[in-house]
Structure formats: structure tokens, C-alpha cells
Coordinates of N, CA and C in Angstrom, one line a residue:
X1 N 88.1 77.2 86.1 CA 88.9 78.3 86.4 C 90.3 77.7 86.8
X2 N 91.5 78.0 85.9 CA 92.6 77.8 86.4 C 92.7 78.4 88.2
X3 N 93.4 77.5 88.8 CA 94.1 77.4 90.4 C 95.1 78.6 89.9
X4 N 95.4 79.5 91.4 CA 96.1 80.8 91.1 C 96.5 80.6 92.4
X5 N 97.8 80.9 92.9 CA 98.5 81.5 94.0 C 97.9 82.6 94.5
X6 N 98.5 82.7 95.9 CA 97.5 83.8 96.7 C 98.2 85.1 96.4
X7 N 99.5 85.0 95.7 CA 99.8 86.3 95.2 C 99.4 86.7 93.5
X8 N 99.2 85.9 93.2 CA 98.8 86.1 91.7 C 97.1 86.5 91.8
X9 N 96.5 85.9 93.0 CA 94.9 86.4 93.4 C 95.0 87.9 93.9
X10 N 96.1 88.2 94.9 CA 96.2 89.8 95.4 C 96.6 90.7 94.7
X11 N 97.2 89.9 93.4 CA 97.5 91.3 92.0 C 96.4 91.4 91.3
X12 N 95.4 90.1 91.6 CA 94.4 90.7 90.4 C 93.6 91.6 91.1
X13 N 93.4 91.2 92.3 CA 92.2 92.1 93.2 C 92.9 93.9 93.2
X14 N 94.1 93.9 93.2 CA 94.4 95.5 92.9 C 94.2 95.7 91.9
X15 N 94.5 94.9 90.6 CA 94.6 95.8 89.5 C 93.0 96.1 89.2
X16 N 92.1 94.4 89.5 CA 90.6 95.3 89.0 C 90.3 96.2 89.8
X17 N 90.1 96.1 91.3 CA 89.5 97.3 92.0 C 90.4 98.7 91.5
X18 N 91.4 98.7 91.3 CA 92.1 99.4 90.7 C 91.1 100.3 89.6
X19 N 91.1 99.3 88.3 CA 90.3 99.7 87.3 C 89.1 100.0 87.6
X20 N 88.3 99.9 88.7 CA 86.9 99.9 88.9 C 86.9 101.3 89.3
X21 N 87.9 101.7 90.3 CA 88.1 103.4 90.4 C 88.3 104.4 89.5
X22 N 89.4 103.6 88.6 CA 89.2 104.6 87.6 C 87.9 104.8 86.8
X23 N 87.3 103.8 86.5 CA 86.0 104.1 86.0 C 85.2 104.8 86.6
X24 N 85.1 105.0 87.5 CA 84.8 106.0 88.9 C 84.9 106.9 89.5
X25 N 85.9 107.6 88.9 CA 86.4 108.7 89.3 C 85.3 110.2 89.4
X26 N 84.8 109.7 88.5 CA 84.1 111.5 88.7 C 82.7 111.2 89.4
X27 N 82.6 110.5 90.1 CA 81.1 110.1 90.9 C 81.3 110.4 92.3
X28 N 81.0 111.4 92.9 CA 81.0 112.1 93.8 C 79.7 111.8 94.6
X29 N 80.2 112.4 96.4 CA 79.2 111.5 97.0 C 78.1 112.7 97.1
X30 N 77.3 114.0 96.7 CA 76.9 114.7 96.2 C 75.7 114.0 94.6
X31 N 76.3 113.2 94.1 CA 76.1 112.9 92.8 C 74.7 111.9 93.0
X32 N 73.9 112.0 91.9 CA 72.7 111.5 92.1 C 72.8 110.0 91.5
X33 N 73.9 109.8 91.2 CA 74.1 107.6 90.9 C 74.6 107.3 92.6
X34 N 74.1 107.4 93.3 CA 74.4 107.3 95.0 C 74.6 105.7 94.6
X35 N 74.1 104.8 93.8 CA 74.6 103.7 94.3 C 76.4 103.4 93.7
X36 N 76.1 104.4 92.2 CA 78.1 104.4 91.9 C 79.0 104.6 93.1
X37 N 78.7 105.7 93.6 CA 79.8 106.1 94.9 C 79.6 104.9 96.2
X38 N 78.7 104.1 96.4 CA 78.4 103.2 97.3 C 79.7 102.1 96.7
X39 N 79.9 102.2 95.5 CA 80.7 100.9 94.8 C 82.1 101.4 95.0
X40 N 82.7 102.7 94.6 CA 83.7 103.7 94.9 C 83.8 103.8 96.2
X41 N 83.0 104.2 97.6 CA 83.8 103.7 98.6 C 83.9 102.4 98.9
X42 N 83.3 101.3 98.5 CA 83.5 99.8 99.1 C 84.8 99.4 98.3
X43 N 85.3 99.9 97.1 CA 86.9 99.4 96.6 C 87.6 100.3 97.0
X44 N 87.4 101.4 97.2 CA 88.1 102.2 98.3 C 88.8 101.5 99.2
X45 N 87.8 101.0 100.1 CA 88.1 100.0 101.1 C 88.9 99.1 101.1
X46 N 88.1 98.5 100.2 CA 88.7 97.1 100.0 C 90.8 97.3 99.1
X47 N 90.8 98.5 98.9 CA 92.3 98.9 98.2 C 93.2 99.1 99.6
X48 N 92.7 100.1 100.8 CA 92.9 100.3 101.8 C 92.9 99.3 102.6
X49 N 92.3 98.4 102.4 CA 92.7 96.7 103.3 C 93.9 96.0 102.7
X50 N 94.2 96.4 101.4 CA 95.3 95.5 100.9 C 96.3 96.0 100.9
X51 N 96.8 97.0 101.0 CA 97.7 98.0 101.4 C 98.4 97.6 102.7
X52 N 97.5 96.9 103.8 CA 98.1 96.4 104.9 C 99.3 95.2 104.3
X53 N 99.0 95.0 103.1 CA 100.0 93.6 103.0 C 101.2 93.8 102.8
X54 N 102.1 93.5 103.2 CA 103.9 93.4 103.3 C 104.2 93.8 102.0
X55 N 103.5 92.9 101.0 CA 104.1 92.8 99.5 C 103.5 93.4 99.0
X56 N 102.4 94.7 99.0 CA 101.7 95.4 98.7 C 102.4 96.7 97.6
X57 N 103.3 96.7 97.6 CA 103.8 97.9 97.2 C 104.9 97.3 95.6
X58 N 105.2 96.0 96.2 CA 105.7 95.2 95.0 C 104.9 94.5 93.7
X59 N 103.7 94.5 94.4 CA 102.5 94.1 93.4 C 101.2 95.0 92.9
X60 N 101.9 96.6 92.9 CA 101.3 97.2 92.3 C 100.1 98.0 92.8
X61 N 100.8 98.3 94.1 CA 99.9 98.8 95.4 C 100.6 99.9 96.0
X62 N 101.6 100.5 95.1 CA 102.6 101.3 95.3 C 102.2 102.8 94.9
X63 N 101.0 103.7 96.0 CA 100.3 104.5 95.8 C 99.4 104.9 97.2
X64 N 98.9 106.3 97.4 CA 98.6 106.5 98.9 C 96.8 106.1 98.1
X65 N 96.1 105.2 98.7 CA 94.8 105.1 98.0 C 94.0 106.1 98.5
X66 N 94.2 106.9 99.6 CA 93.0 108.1 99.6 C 93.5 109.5 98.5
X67 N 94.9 109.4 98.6 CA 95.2 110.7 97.9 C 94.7 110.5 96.5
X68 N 94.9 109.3 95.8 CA 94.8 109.1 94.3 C 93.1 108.6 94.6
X69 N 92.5 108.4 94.8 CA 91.0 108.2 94.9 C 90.4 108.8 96.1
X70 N 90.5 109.7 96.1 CA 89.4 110.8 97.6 C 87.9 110.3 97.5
X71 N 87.1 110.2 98.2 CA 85.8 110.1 98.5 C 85.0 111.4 98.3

């Protein structure tokens, strides 16, 4: 595995968890794939942790993560 900078690591971690939500969108915590939404709030999370970062918004983190992905 090519060596990556810790910003070229913090763009990929948004853009897949990113993609992982959209895949996920319609899985509500109601919904009987209880372990899909288990995966939907843990990148939740994990989007919501990276948002803390300074350069978050320059690397494509430029979005409120609860409003565009609600639980």
C-alpha cells in the first residue's frame, strides 16, 4: 500500500464514509436491517468527529452531517 499523508488519509476517510451514507440513506432506525443503521450511526459518528478538524471544510467536509444524514 502506497504511504499517504495525513491529509490525503482524512480525504479518503470523508469521501468513503461519505459514500457509505449514501448507500444508507433509507435505513431507518425503525427498520428491520437493525445492523444497517448500527453501520449509519457509527459513520455518522465517525463524519461528526472529523468535522472537528480545522481543514475539514476544505477537504470536502463542507456540510452540517446531521442535517444531510439524520438518524
Amino acid at each position: 500500500m502506497k504511504k499517504q499523508t495525513a491529509n490525503e488519509i482524512l480525504q479518503n476517510a470523508i469521501a468513503t464514509l461519505t459514500q457509505y451514507l449514501i448507500e444508507l440513506s433509507d435505513v431507518r432506525q425503525d427498520s428491520p436491517e437493525q445492523f444497517s443503521y448500527g453501520e449509519k450511526t457509527a459513520y455518522t459518528e465517525c463524519l461528526e468527529i472529523l468535522s472537528a478538524w480545522n481543514e475539514a471544510e476544505e477537504n470536502g467536509l463542507n456540510f452540517d452531517v446531521e442535517a444531510r444524514f439524520p438518524l
